[in-house]
Coordinates of C-alpha atoms and ligand atoms in Angstrom, one line a residue:
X1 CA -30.4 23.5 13.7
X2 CA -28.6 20.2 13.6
X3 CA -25.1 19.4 14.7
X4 CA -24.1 18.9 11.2
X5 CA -25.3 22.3 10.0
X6 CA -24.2 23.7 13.2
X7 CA -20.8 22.8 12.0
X8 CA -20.9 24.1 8.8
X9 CA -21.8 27.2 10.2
X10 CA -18.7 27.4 12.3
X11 CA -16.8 26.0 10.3
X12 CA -17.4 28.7 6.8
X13 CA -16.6 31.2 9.4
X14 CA -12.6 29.9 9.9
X15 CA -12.6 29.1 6.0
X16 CA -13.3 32.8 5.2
X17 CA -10.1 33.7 6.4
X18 CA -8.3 31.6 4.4
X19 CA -10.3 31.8 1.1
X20 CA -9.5 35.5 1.7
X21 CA -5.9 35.6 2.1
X22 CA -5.2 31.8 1.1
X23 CA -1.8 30.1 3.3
X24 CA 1.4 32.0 2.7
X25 CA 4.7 30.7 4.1
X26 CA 5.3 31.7 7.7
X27 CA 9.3 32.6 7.9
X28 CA 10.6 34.6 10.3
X29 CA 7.3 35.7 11.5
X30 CA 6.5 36.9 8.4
X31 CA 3.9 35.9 6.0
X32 CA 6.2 34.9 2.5
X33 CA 4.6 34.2 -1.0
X34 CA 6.0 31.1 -2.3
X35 CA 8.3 31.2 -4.9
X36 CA 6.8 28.9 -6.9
X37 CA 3.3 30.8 -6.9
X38 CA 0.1 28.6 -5.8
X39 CA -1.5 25.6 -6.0
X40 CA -4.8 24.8 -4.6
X41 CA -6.5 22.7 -2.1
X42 CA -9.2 21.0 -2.6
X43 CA -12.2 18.9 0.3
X44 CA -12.8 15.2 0.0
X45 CA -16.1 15.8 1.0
X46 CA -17.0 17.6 -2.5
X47 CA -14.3 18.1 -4.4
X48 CA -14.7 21.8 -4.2
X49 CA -11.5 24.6 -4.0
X50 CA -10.7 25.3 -0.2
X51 CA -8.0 28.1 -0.8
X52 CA -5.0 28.5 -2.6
X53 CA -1.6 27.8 -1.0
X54 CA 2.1 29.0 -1.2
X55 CA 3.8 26.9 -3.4
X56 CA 7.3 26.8 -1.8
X57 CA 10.7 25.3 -4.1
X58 CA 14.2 25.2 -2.8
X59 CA 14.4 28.7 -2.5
X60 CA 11.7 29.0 0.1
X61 CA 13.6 26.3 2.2
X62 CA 16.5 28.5 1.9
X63 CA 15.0 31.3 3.3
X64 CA 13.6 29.6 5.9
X65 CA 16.4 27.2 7.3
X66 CA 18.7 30.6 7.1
X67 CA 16.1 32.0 9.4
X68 CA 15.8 29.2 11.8
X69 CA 19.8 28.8 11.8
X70 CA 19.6 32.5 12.6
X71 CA 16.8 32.2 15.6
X72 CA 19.2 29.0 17.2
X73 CA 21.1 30.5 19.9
X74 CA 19.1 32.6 21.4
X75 CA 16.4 29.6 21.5
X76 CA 18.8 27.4 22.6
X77 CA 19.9 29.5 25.2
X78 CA 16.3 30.9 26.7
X79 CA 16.4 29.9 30.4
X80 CA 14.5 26.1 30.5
X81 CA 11.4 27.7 32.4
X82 CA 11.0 30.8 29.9
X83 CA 10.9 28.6 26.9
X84 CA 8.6 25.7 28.8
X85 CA 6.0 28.6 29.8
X86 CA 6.1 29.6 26.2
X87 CA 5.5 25.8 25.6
X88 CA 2.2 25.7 28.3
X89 CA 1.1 29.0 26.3
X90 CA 1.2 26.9 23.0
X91 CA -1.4 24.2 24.7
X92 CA -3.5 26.6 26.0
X93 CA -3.9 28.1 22.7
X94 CA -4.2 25.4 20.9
X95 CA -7.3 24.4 23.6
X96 CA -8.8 27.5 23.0
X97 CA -8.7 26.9 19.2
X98 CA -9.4 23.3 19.5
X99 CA -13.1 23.3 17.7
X100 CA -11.2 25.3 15.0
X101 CA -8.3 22.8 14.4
X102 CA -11.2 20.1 14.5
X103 CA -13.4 21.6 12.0
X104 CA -11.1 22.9 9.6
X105 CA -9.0 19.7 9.8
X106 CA -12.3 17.6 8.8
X107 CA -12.6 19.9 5.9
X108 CA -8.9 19.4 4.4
X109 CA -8.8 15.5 5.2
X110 CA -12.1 14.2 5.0
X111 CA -11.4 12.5 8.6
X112 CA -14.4 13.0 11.0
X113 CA -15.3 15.3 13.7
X114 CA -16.0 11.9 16.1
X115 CA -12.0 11.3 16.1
X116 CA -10.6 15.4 15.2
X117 CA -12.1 16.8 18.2
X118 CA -10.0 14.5 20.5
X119 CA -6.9 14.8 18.2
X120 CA -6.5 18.6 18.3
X121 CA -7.0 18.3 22.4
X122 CA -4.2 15.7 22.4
X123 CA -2.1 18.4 19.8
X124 CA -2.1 20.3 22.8
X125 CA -1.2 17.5 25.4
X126 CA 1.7 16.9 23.3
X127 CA 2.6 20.4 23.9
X128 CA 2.1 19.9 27.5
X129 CA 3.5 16.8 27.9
X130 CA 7.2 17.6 26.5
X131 CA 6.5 21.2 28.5
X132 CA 7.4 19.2 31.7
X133 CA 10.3 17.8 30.5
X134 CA 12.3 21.0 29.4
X135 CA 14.0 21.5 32.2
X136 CA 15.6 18.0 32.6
X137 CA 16.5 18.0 29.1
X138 CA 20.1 18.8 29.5
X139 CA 20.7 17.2 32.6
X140 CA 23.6 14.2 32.1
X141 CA 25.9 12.2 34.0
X142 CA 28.7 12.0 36.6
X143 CA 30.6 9.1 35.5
X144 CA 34.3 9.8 37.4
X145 CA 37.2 7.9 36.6
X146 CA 40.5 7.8 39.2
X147 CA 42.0 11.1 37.0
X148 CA 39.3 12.6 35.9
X149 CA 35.7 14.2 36.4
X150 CA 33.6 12.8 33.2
X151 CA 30.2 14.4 33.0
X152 CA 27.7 14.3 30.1
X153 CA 25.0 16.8 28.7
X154 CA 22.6 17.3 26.1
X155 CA 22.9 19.9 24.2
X156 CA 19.8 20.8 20.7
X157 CA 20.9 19.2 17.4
X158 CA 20.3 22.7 15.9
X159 CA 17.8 23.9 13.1
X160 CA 15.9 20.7 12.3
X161 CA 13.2 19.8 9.6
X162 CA 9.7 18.3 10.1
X163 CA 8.0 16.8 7.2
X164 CA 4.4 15.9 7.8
X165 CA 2.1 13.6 6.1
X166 CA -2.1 13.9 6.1
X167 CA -3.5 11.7 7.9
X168 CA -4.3 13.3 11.6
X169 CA -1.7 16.6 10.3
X170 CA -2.3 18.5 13.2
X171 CA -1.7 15.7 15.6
X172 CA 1.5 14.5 14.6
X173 CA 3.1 18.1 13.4
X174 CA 2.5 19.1 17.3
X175 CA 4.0 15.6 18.2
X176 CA 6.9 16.2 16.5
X177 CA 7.2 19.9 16.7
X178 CA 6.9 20.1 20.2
X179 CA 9.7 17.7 21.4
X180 CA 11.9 19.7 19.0
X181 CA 11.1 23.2 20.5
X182 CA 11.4 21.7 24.0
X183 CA 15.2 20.6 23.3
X184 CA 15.9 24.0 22.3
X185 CA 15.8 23.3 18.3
X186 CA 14.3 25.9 15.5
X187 CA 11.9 24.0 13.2
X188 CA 11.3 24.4 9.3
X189 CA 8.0 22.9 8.8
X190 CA 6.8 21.0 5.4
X191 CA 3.2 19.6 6.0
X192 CA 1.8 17.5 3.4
X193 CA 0.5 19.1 0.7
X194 CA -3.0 17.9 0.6
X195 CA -3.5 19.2 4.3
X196 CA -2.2 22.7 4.9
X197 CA -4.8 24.1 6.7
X198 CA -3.8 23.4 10.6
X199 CA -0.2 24.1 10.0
X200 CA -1.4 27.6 9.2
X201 CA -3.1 27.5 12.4
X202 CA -0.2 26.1 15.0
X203 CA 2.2 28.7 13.2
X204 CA -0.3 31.4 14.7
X205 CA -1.4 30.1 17.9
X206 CA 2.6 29.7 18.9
X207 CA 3.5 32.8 17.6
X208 CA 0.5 34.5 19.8
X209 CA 2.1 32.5 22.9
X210 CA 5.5 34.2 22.3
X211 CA 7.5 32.1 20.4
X212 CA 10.3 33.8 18.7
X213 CA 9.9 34.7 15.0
X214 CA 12.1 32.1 12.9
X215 CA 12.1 29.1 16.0
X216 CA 9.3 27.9 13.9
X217 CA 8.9 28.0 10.1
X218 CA 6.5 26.6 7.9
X219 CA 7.2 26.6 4.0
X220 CA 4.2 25.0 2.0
X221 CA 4.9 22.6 -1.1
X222 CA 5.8 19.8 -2.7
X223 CA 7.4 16.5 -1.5
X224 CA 9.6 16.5 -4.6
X225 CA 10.4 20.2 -4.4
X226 CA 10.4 21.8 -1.2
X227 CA 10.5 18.2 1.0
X228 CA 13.8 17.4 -0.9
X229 CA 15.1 20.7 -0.7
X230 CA 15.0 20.9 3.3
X231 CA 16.1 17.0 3.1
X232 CA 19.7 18.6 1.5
X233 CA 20.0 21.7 3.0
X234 CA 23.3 21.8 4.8
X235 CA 22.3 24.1 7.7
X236 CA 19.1 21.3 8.5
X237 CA 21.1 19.2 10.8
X238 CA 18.3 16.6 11.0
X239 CA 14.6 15.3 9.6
X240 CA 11.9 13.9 11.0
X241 CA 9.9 12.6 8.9
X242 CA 6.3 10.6 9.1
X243 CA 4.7 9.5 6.1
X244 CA 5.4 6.0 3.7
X245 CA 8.1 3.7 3.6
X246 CA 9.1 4.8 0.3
X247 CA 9.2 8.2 0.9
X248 CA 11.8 7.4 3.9
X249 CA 14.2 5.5 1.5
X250 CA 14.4 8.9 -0.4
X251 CA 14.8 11.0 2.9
X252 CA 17.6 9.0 3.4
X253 CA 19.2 9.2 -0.1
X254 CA 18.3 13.3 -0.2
X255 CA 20.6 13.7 3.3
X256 CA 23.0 11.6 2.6
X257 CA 25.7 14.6 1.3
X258 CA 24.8 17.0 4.2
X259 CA 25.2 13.9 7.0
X260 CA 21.8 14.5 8.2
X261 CA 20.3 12.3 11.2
X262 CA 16.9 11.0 10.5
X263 CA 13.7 9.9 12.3
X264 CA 11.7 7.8 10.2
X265 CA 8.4 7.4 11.0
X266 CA 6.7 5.4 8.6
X267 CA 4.1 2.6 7.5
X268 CA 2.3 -0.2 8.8
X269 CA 0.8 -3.7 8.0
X270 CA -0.3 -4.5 11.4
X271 CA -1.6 -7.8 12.5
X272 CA -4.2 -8.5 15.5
X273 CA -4.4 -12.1 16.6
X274 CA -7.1 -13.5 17.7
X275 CA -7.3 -16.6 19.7
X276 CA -10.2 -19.0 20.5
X277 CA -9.4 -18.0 24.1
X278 CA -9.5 -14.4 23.8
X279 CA -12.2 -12.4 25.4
X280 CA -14.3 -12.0 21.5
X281 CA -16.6 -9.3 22.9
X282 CA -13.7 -7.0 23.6
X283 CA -11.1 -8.4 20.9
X284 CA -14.1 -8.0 18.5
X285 CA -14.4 -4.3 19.4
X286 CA -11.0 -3.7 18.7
X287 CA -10.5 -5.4 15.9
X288 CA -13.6 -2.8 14.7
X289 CA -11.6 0.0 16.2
X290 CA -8.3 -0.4 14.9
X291 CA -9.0 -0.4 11.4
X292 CA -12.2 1.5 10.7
X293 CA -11.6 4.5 13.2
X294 CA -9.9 7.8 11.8
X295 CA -10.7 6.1 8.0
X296 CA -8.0 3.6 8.4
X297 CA -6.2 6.3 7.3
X298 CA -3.8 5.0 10.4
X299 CA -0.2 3.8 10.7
X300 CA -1.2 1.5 13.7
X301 CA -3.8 0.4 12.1
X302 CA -4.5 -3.5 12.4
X303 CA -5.3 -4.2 8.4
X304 CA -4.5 -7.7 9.2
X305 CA -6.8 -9.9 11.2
X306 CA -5.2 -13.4 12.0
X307 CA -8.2 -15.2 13.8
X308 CA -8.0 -19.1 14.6
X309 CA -9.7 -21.5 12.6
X310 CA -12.0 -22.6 15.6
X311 CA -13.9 -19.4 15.6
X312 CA -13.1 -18.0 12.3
X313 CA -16.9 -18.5 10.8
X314 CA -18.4 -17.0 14.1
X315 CA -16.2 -14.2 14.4
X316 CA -16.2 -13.2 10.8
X317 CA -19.7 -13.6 10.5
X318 CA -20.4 -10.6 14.0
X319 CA -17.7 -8.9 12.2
X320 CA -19.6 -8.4 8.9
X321 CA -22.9 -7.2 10.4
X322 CA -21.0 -5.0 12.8
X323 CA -19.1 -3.3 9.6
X324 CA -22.2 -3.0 7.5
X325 CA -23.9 -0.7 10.2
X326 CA -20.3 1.4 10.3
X327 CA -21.8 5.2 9.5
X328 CA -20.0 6.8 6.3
X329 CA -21.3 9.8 6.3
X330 CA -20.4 13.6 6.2
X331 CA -17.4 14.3 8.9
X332 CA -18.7 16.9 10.1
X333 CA -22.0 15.4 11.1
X334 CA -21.1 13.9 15.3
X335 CA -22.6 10.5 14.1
X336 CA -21.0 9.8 11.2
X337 CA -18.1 7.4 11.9
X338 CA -16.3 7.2 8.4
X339 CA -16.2 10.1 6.0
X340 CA -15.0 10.5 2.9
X341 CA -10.5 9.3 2.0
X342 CA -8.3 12.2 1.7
X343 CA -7.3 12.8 -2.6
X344 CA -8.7 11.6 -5.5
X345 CA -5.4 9.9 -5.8
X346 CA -5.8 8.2 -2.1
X347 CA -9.5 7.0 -3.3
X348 CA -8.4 5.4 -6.6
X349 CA -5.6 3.6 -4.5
X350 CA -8.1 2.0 -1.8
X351 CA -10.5 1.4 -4.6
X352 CA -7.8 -0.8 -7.1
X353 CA -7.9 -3.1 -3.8
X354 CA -11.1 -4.1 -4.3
X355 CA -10.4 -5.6 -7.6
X356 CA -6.8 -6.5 -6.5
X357 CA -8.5 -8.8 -4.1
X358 CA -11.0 -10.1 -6.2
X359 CA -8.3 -11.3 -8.3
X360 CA -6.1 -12.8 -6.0
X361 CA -9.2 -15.1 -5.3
X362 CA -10.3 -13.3 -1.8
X363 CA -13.9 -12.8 -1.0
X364 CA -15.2 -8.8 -0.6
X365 CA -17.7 -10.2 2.9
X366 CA -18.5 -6.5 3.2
X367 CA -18.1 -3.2 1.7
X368 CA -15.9 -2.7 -1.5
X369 CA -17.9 -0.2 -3.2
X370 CA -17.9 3.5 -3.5
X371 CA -20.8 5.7 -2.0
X372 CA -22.1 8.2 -4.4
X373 CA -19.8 10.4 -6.6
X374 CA -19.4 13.8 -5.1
X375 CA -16.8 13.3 -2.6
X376 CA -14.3 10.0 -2.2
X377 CA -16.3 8.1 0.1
X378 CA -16.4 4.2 0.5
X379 CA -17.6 1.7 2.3
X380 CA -15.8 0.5 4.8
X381 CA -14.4 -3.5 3.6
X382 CA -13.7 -6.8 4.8
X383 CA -11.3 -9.1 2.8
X384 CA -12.2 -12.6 3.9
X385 CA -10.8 -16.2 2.4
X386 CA -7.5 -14.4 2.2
X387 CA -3.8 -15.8 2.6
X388 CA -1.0 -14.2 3.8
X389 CA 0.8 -13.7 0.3
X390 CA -1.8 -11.8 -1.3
X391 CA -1.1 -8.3 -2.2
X392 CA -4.1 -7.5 -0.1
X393 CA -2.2 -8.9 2.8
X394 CA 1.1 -7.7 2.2
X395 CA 0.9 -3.9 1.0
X396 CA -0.5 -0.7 3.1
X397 CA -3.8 0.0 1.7
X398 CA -4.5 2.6 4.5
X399 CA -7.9 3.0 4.0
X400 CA -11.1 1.2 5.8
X401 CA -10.2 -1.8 4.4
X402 CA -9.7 -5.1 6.2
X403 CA -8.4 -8.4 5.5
X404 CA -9.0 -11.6 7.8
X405 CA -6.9 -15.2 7.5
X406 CA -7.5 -17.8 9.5
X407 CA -4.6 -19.5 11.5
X408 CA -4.5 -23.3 13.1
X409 CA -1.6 -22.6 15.6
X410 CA 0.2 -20.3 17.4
X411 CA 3.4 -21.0 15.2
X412 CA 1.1 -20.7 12.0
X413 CA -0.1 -17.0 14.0
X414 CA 3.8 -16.0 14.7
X415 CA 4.7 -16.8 11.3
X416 CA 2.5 -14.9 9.3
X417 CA 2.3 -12.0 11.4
X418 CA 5.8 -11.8 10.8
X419 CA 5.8 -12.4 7.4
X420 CA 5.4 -9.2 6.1
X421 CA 8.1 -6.1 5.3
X422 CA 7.1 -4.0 7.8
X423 CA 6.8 -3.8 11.7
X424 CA 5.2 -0.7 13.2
X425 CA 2.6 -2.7 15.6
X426 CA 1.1 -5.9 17.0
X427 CA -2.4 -6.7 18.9
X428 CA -2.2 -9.8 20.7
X429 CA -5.9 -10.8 21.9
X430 CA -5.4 -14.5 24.5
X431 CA -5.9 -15.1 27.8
X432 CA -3.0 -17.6 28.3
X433 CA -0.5 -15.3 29.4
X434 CA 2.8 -17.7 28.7
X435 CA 1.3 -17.6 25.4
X436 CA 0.8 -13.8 25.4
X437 CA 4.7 -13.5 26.7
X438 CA 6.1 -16.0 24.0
X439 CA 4.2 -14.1 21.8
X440 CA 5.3 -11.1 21.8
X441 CA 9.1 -11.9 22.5
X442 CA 8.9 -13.2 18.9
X443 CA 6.6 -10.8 17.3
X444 CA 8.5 -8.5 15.5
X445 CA 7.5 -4.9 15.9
X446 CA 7.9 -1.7 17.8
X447 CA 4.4 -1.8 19.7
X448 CA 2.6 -4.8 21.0
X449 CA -0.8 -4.7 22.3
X450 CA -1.8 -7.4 24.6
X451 CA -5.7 -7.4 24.8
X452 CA -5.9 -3.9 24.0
X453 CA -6.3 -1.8 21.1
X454 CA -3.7 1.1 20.9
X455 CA -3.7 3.2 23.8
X456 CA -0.7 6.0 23.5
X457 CA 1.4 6.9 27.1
X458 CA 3.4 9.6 26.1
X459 CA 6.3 8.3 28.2
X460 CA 6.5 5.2 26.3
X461 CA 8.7 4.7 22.8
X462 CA 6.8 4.7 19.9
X463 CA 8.1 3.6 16.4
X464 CA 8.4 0.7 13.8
X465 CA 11.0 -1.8 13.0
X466 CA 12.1 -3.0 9.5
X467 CA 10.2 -1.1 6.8
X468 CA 8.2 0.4 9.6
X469 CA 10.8 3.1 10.3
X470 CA 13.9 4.2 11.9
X471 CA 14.1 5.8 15.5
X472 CA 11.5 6.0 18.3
X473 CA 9.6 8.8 19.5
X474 CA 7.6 9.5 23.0
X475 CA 9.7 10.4 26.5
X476 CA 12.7 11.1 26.9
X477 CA 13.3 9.5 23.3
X478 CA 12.5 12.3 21.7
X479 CA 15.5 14.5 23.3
X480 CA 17.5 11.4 22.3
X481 CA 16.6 12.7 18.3
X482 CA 16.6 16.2 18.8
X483 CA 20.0 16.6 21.3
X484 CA 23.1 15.8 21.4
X485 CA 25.0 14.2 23.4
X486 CA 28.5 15.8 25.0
X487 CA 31.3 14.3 26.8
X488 CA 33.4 16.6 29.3
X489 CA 36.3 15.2 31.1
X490 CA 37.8 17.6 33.8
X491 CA 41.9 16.3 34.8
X492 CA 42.6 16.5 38.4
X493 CA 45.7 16.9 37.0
X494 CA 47.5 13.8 38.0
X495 CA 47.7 11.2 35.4
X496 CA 50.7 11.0 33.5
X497 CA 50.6 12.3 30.0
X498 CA 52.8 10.5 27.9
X499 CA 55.8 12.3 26.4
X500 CA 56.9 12.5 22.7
X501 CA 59.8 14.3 21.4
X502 CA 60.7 14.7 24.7
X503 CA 64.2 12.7 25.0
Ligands
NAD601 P1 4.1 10.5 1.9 O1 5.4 9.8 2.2 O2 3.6 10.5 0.5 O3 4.2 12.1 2.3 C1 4.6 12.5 3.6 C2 5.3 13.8 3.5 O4 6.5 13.6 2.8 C3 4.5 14.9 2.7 O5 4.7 16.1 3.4 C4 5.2 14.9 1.4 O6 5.1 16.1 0.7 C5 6.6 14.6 1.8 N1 7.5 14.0 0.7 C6 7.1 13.3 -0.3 N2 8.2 13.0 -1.1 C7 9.3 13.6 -0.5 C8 10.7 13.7 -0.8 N3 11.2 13.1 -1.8 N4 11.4 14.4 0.1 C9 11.0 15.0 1.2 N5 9.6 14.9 1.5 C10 8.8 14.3 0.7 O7 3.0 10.0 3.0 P2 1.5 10.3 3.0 O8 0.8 9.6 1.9 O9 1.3 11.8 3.2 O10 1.1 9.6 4.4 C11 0.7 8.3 4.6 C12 1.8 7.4 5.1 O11 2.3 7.9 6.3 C13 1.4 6.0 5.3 O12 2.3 5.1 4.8 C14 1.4 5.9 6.8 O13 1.6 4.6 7.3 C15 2.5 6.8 7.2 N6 2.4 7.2 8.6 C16 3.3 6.7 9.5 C17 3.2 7.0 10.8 C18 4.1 6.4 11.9 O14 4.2 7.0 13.0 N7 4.8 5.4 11.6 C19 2.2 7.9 11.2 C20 1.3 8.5 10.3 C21 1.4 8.1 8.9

């Protein structure tokens, strides 16, 4: 049997379960019918019906942000090590499960097995990760003045909302869910509703490791429908939220009446920079990386190569054979390296780009076609003889789809990699390091990469400037979103308090 068929195996196994009983809502441990009735969901790698899935509306949200008000305190007040052991039991069940998440997520998104197996592993090293940190969470500061004892602590936000996109679902629910559960916050859950499969499956591996019924909801939907209605509800007392610029401008707008704190996580037009004295081997593996792993369905990735006109014809030229032997292929086969985009709506968006730049008077070097018709699969694409202002170079195509403009100096470089609404990340590929340090004091973006592709530390922040988002993520960051903080001053009960009405 191959690998491929292996995996199909396994995987019509874990669908059975839902095409028998489809995706409910999870609130207060208890499976809810949505409101709003069902709506299906459908592969990218066929087309063909997965299950149906609860179609939550307002009133769904209500339920379920009553019942994670209602699970609060005694969350928030679960000794640190009880709730971090519940934490550890959430990794090791998600590592247990991990081939499950891998395979089923493969099926929803169309992403490929090559890049899911590692995501649902580091699902549960998110888990893990903020684990550790649950006990410091509250700790503060002694900050004494001559009359008083000032000390700080953190105390959980309260119920809080997560709103998911679908690229990598599993991944980033975990990466947002699990800082919020470590702070001592309840979570209502809205994952995006083209990929609801693994949020079915984290509801049940946490509630198998003891999480309290209610600390964690999930209500299936709409963006429009459910997504705003958790957006205004008044016991939410914050969102985070990953998915397009756009969309963040109306999470904004949607919370404004209830006062609501938001994280906005959201999208990218990344530049790399290549310079003639780069190491090319490794900056042309990179370049590859960045943009054609995971489908360049990516928020880091680099869709804009700047490369400097002294090597521009030799390193476009390794670039195009290297992306014509790039594998599309089923995701489920271990080889394959692209598989098919998420929606018929994703695919007709990637696909107007390859006109779009045809128009603008770019050159398609590689790719810009469609494979076959029975799922949404393309070929990855390279965009060369491109200038900054093109739409090609200016909007998030988030798809395998690169665009590469040459540069003559480093201001030229710094300029157009700025020039562009958002700022989420930067590659930086030299081997001048004054250059590398002027760089990226200029650059403007959350996350620079210095001869290095993105390589995630926990510890470290991560999250975009200007249209790239609001907030940062990763460390102790995270408690900085989900806590708040609380000023005590103790008197010694010297200092004099001045008198009125008192003569
Ligand atoms: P999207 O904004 O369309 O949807 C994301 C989520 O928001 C979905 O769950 C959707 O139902 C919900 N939503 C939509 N409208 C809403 C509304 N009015 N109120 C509340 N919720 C609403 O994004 P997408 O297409 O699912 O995901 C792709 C985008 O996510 C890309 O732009 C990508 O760059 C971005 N992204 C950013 C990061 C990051 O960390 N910066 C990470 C991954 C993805």
């Amino acid at each position: 049997m191959s690998a491929l068929d292996d995996n199909l195996t396994k995987l019509g196994g874990y669908l059975d379960r839902f095409r028998a009983y489809g995706i409910p809502n999870r609130i207060a441990g208890q499976d809810v019918a949505g409101s709003g009735g069902v709506f299906q969901t459908h592969t990218p790698v066929d087309k063909s019906v997965i299950c149906d899935v609860a179609h939550g509306t307002a009133a769904d949200i209500d339920k379920a942000a009553r019942a994670a008000a209602a699970a609060f305190a005694d969350w928030r007040d679960m000794p640190a090590k009880q709730r971090c052991d519940i934490l550890i039991r959430i990794a090791e069940g998600i590592e247990a499960r991990a081939e499950e998440i891998a395979l089923c997520e493969c099926w929803d998104t169309g992403q490929t097995i090559k890049f899911m197996s590692k995501a649902a592993l580091r699902g549960a090293e998110n888990f893990r990760y903020f684990a550790d940190q649950v006990v410091r969470a509250r700790d503060g500061q002694h900050l004494p003045s001559p009359t008083l004892m000032n000390v700080t602590t953190r105390v959980p936000i309260g119920p809080v909302g997560v709103i998911t996109p679908w690229n990598t679902p599993f991944m980033l629910s975990t990466w947002k869910i699990a800082p919020a559960l470590a702070a001592g916050c309840t979570v209502v859950h809205k994952p995006a509703e083209v990929s609801p499969l693994t949020a079915r499956l984290l509801v049940q591996i946490v509630e198998e490791a003891g999480l309290p019924p209610g600390v964690l909801n999930t209500v299936n939907g709409f963006g429009d429908e459910a997504g705003k209605a958790l957006c205004e509800h008044p016991l939410i007392r914050a969102i985070a939220f990953v998915g397009e610029s756009r969309t963040g401008s109306l999470i904004t707008k949607q919370g404004a009446d209830t006062l609501k704190r938001n994280h906005l996580e959201l999208g990218g037009k990344n530049p790399v920079i290549v310079f003639e004295d780069a190491d090319l081997d490794r900056a042309m593996d990179a370049v590859i990386f960045m943009i054609y792993s995971i489908n360049g369905e990516r928020c880091t990735s680099s869709s804009r190569l700047l490369v400097q006109d002294t090597i521009r014809s030799e390193f476009e030229a390794k670039l195009v054979e290297r992306v014509n032997r790039i594998k599309v292929g089923h995701p489920l086969d271990p080889a394959t390296e692209i598989g098919p985009l998420v929606s018929k709506e994703h695919f007709d968006k990637v696909t107007r780009y390859f006109d779009i730049a045809r128009e603008d008077g770019a050159r398609v070097a590689a790719g810009g076609t469609a494979v076959g018709t029975e799922g949404y699969f393309v070929r990855p694409t390279l965009f060369t003889d491109a200038t900054n202002d093109m739409r090609i170079a200016q909007e998030e195509i988030f798809g395998p789809v690169l665009t590469s403009i040459p540069f003559r100096t480093e201001e030229d470089a710094l300029h157009m990699a700025n020039d562009t609404a958002y700022g989420l990340t930067g590659y930086v590929w030299t081997n001048d390091l004054t250059r590398a340090l002027r760089f990226t004091d200029c650059l403007e973006a959350g996350m620079i990469w210095v001869n290095s592709e993105n390589v995630r530390h926990l510890p470290t922040p991560f999250g975009g400037v200007k249209a790239s988002g609001i907030g940062r993520d990763g460390g102790d960051w995270s408690f900085e979103f989900y806590m708040e903080q609380k000023h005590v001053g103790f008197a010694t009960g010297q200092h004099k308090i001045t008198r009125l009405g008192a003569s």
